[in-house]
Amino acid sequence: QAQLVESGGGSVQAGGSLRLSCAASGNTYTRYCMGWFRQGPGKEREGVAAIDRYGYTSYADSVKGRFTISKDNAENTLYLQMNSLKPEDTAMYYCAADSGRWVGCDLYEQGYWDHWGRGTQVTVSS
């Protein structure tokens, strides 16, 4: 059964770093658009970063210069390196794949993303 499983979340102080991983199984998701989304307390889910089949990346303005999305095609794994974390980065982070797109990943149209993991919690304290 195709699934996405996130790991690497935890608690960290402001200014710290975390690396999230998303292990994909049952489908070669790295052929498609893959991305990270997050939902903070009392907030709507928002797109954080995306990467297409060819490695082109896009980021939400709030994380540009601090977060880096990458993937390992051989391991069918997606990563999110998060540096200079801020309390406002506190959220449940979700891995997702858009099996309908190889390029032109759209972080703002969540309806396109048809495969989701269950999430990993990131908590940043001040």
PDB file of C-alpha atoms in Angstrom:
ATOM      1  CA  GLN A   1       0.000   0.000   0.000  1.00  0.00           C
ATOM      2  CA  ALA A   2       1.354   3.392  -0.971  1.00  0.00           C
ATOM      3  CA  GLN A   3       2.157   5.597   1.978  1.00  0.00           C
ATOM      4  CA  LEU A   4       4.200   8.526   3.203  1.00  0.00           C
ATOM      5  CA  VAL A   5       5.683   8.448   6.704  1.00  0.00           C
ATOM      6  CA  GLU A   6       7.234  11.504   8.310  1.00  0.00           C
ATOM      7  CA  SER A   7       9.868  11.532  11.048  1.00  0.00           C
ATOM      8  CA  GLY A   8      12.354  13.889  12.652  1.00  0.00           C
ATOM      9  CA  GLY A   9      10.057  16.245  14.480  1.00  0.00           C
ATOM     10  CA  GLY A  10      10.672  17.300  18.064  1.00  0.00           C
ATOM     11  CA  SER A  11      11.173  20.188  20.428  1.00  0.00           C
ATOM     12  CA  VAL A  12      13.915  22.749  19.918  1.00  0.00           C
ATOM     13  CA  GLN A  13      14.775  26.221  21.128  1.00  0.00           C
ATOM     14  CA  ALA A  14      14.531  29.231  18.865  1.00  0.00           C
ATOM     15  CA  GLY A  15      17.538  29.450  16.586  1.00  0.00           C
ATOM     16  CA  GLY A  16      17.955  25.700  16.502  1.00  0.00           C
ATOM     17  CA  SER A  17      17.669  23.222  13.649  1.00  0.00           C
ATOM     18  CA  LEU A  18      15.738  20.087  12.780  1.00  0.00           C
ATOM     19  CA  ARG A  19      15.722  17.786   9.770  1.00  0.00           C
ATOM     20  CA  LEU A  20      12.467  16.172   8.777  1.00  0.00           C
ATOM     21  CA  SER A  21      12.311  13.041   6.653  1.00  0.00           C
ATOM     22  CA  CYS A  22       9.478  11.520   4.663  1.00  0.00           C
ATOM     23  CA  ALA A  23       9.875   7.900   3.660  1.00  0.00           C
ATOM     24  CA  ALA A  24       7.745   6.900   0.698  1.00  0.00           C
ATOM     25  CA  SER A  25       6.732   3.342  -0.012  1.00  0.00           C
ATOM     26  CA  GLY A  26       4.466   1.589  -2.462  1.00  0.00           C
ATOM     27  CA  ASN A  27       4.984   4.236  -5.125  1.00  0.00           C
ATOM     28  CA  THR A  28       7.924   6.127  -6.579  1.00  0.00           C
ATOM     29  CA  TYR A  29       6.664   9.447  -5.323  1.00  0.00           C
ATOM     30  CA  THR A  30       9.902  11.243  -6.137  1.00  0.00           C
ATOM     31  CA  ARG A  31       8.820  11.130  -9.785  1.00  0.00           C
ATOM     32  CA  TYR A  32       6.129  13.646  -8.911  1.00  0.00           C
ATOM     33  CA  CYS A  33       5.844  16.954  -7.126  1.00  0.00           C
ATOM     34  CA  MET A  34       6.528  16.431  -3.443  1.00  0.00           C
ATOM     35  CA  GLY A  35       6.123  18.961  -0.707  1.00  0.00           C
ATOM     36  CA  TRP A  36       5.940  19.889   2.937  1.00  0.00           C
ATOM     37  CA  PHE A  37       2.935  21.541   4.512  1.00  0.00           C
ATOM     38  CA  ARG A  38       2.286  22.615   8.082  1.00  0.00           C
ATOM     39  CA  GLN A  39      -0.595  23.474  10.362  1.00  0.00           C
ATOM     40  CA  GLY A  40       0.080  25.548  13.446  1.00  0.00           C
ATOM     41  CA  PRO A  41      -2.238  25.821  16.456  1.00  0.00           C
ATOM     42  CA  GLY A  42      -5.361  27.704  15.454  1.00  0.00           C
ATOM     43  CA  LYS A  43      -4.120  28.160  11.899  1.00  0.00           C
ATOM     44  CA  GLU A  44      -5.005  26.779   8.509  1.00  0.00           C
ATOM     45  CA  ARG A  45      -2.679  24.313   6.830  1.00  0.00           C
ATOM     46  CA  GLU A  46      -0.179  26.082   4.581  1.00  0.00           C
ATOM     47  CA  GLY A  47       2.409  25.090   2.025  1.00  0.00           C
ATOM     48  CA  VAL A  48       6.031  25.312   3.141  1.00  0.00           C
ATOM     49  CA  ALA A  49       8.229  23.942   0.352  1.00  0.00           C
ATOM     50  CA  ALA A  50       7.978  21.848  -2.787  1.00  0.00           C
ATOM     51  CA  ILE A  51      10.321  20.049  -5.155  1.00  0.00           C
ATOM     52  CA  ASP A  52       9.570  18.764  -8.624  1.00  0.00           C
ATOM     53  CA  ARG A  53      10.801  15.722 -10.514  1.00  0.00           C
ATOM     54  CA  TYR A  54      13.876  17.565 -11.727  1.00  0.00           C
ATOM     55  CA  GLY A  55      14.802  19.122  -8.391  1.00  0.00           C
ATOM     56  CA  TYR A  56      13.354  22.579  -8.908  1.00  0.00           C
ATOM     57  CA  THR A  57      12.336  23.962  -5.526  1.00  0.00           C
ATOM     58  CA  SER A  58       9.888  26.567  -4.280  1.00  0.00           C
ATOM     59  CA  TYR A  59       9.294  27.982  -0.806  1.00  0.00           C
ATOM     60  CA  ALA A  60       6.809  29.991   1.174  1.00  0.00           C
ATOM     61  CA  ASP A  61       8.121  33.488   1.843  1.00  0.00           C
ATOM     62  CA  SER A  62       8.095  32.831   5.583  1.00  0.00           C
ATOM     63  CA  VAL A  63      10.750  30.103   5.317  1.00  0.00           C
ATOM     64  CA  LYS A  64      12.944  31.287   2.428  1.00  0.00           C
ATOM     65  CA  GLY A  65      16.595  31.315   3.391  1.00  0.00           C
ATOM     66  CA  ARG A  66      15.976  29.147   6.470  1.00  0.00           C
ATOM     67  CA  PHE A  67      14.465  25.901   5.143  1.00  0.00           C
ATOM     68  CA  THR A  68      15.799  23.623   2.418  1.00  0.00           C
ATOM     69  CA  ILE A  69      13.809  20.882   0.720  1.00  0.00           C
ATOM     70  CA  SER A  70      15.636  17.993  -0.931  1.00  0.00           C
ATOM     71  CA  LYS A  71      15.069  14.404  -1.957  1.00  0.00           C
ATOM     72  CA  ASP A  72      16.923  11.160  -2.452  1.00  0.00           C
ATOM     73  CA  ASN A  73      15.453   9.438  -5.492  1.00  0.00           C
ATOM     74  CA  ALA A  74      17.265   6.179  -4.808  1.00  0.00           C
ATOM     75  CA  GLU A  75      15.864   6.032  -1.287  1.00  0.00           C
ATOM     76  CA  ASN A  76      12.480   7.471  -2.308  1.00  0.00           C
ATOM     77  CA  THR A  77      12.797   9.898   0.599  1.00  0.00           C
ATOM     78  CA  LEU A  78      11.991  13.581   0.980  1.00  0.00           C
ATOM     79  CA  TYR A  79      13.748  15.883   3.439  1.00  0.00           C
ATOM     80  CA  LEU A  80      13.237  19.298   4.984  1.00  0.00           C
ATOM     81  CA  GLN A  81      16.226  20.915   6.650  1.00  0.00           C
ATOM     82  CA  MET A  82      15.001  23.628   8.987  1.00  0.00           C
ATOM     83  CA  ASN A  83      17.488  26.142  10.360  1.00  0.00           C
ATOM     84  CA  SER A  84      17.098  29.311  12.433  1.00  0.00           C
ATOM     85  CA  LEU A  85      13.800  28.027  13.749  1.00  0.00           C
ATOM     86  CA  LYS A  86      11.338  30.495  15.230  1.00  0.00           C
ATOM     87  CA  PRO A  87       8.437  29.950  17.642  1.00  0.00           C
ATOM     88  CA  GLU A  88       6.046  30.699  14.774  1.00  0.00           C
ATOM     89  CA  ASP A  89       7.381  27.598  12.990  1.00  0.00           C
ATOM     90  CA  THR A  90       5.651  25.472  15.632  1.00  0.00           C
ATOM     91  CA  ALA A  91       3.240  23.205  13.769  1.00  0.00           C
ATOM     92  CA  MET A  92       2.398  19.715  12.635  1.00  0.00           C
ATOM     93  CA  TYR A  93       4.413  19.146   9.473  1.00  0.00           C
ATOM     94  CA  TYR A  94       3.007  16.976   6.699  1.00  0.00           C
ATOM     95  CA  CYS A  95       4.649  15.389   3.691  1.00  0.00           C
ATOM     96  CA  ALA A  96       2.570  15.258   0.522  1.00  0.00           C
ATOM     97  CA  ALA A  97       2.769  14.211  -3.110  1.00  0.00           C
ATOM     98  CA  ASP A  98       0.901  15.440  -6.174  1.00  0.00           C
ATOM     99  CA  SER A  99       0.745  12.414  -8.470  1.00  0.00           C
ATOM    100  CA  GLY A 100      -0.755  14.545 -11.231  1.00  0.00           C
ATOM    101  CA  ARG A 101       2.261  16.810 -11.673  1.00  0.00           C
ATOM    102  CA  TRP A 102       5.929  16.354 -12.400  1.00  0.00           C
ATOM    103  CA  VAL A 103       6.670  20.074 -12.640  1.00  0.00           C
ATOM    104  CA  GLY A 104       4.911  23.274 -11.725  1.00  0.00           C
ATOM    105  CA  CYS A 105       4.330  22.237  -8.121  1.00  0.00           C
ATOM    106  CA  ASP A 106       1.658  24.437  -6.561  1.00  0.00           C
ATOM    107  CA  LEU A 107       2.000  25.062  -2.822  1.00  0.00           C
ATOM    108  CA  TYR A 108      -1.120  27.189  -2.773  1.00  0.00           C
ATOM    109  CA  GLU A 109      -3.637  24.750  -4.289  1.00  0.00           C
ATOM    110  CA  GLN A 110      -3.755  21.952  -1.735  1.00  0.00           C
ATOM    111  CA  GLY A 111      -6.480  20.148  -3.644  1.00  0.00           C
ATOM    112  CA  TYR A 112      -3.863  18.992  -6.153  1.00  0.00           C
ATOM    113  CA  TRP A 113      -1.933  17.087  -3.482  1.00  0.00           C
ATOM    114  CA  ASP A 114      -3.517  13.649  -3.324  1.00  0.00           C
ATOM    115  CA  HIS A 115      -1.192  11.677  -1.059  1.00  0.00           C
ATOM    116  CA  TRP A 116      -0.494  12.750   2.527  1.00  0.00           C
ATOM    117  CA  GLY A 117       1.413  11.486   5.516  1.00  0.00           C
ATOM    118  CA  ARG A 118       0.122  11.640   9.064  1.00  0.00           C
ATOM    119  CA  GLY A 119       2.501  14.371  10.157  1.00  0.00           C
ATOM    120  CA  THR A 120       5.302  14.999  12.622  1.00  0.00           C
ATOM    121  CA  GLN A 121       5.143  17.646  15.345  1.00  0.00           C
ATOM    122  CA  VAL A 122       7.678  20.464  15.520  1.00  0.00           C
ATOM    123  CA  THR A 123       7.703  22.686  18.605  1.00  0.00           C
ATOM    124  CA  VAL A 124       9.976  25.721  18.863  1.00  0.00           C
ATOM    125  CA  SER A 125      10.297  27.440  22.219  1.00  0.00           C
ATOM    126  CA  SER A 126      11.492  30.996  22.763  1.00  0.00           C
TER     127      SER A 126
END
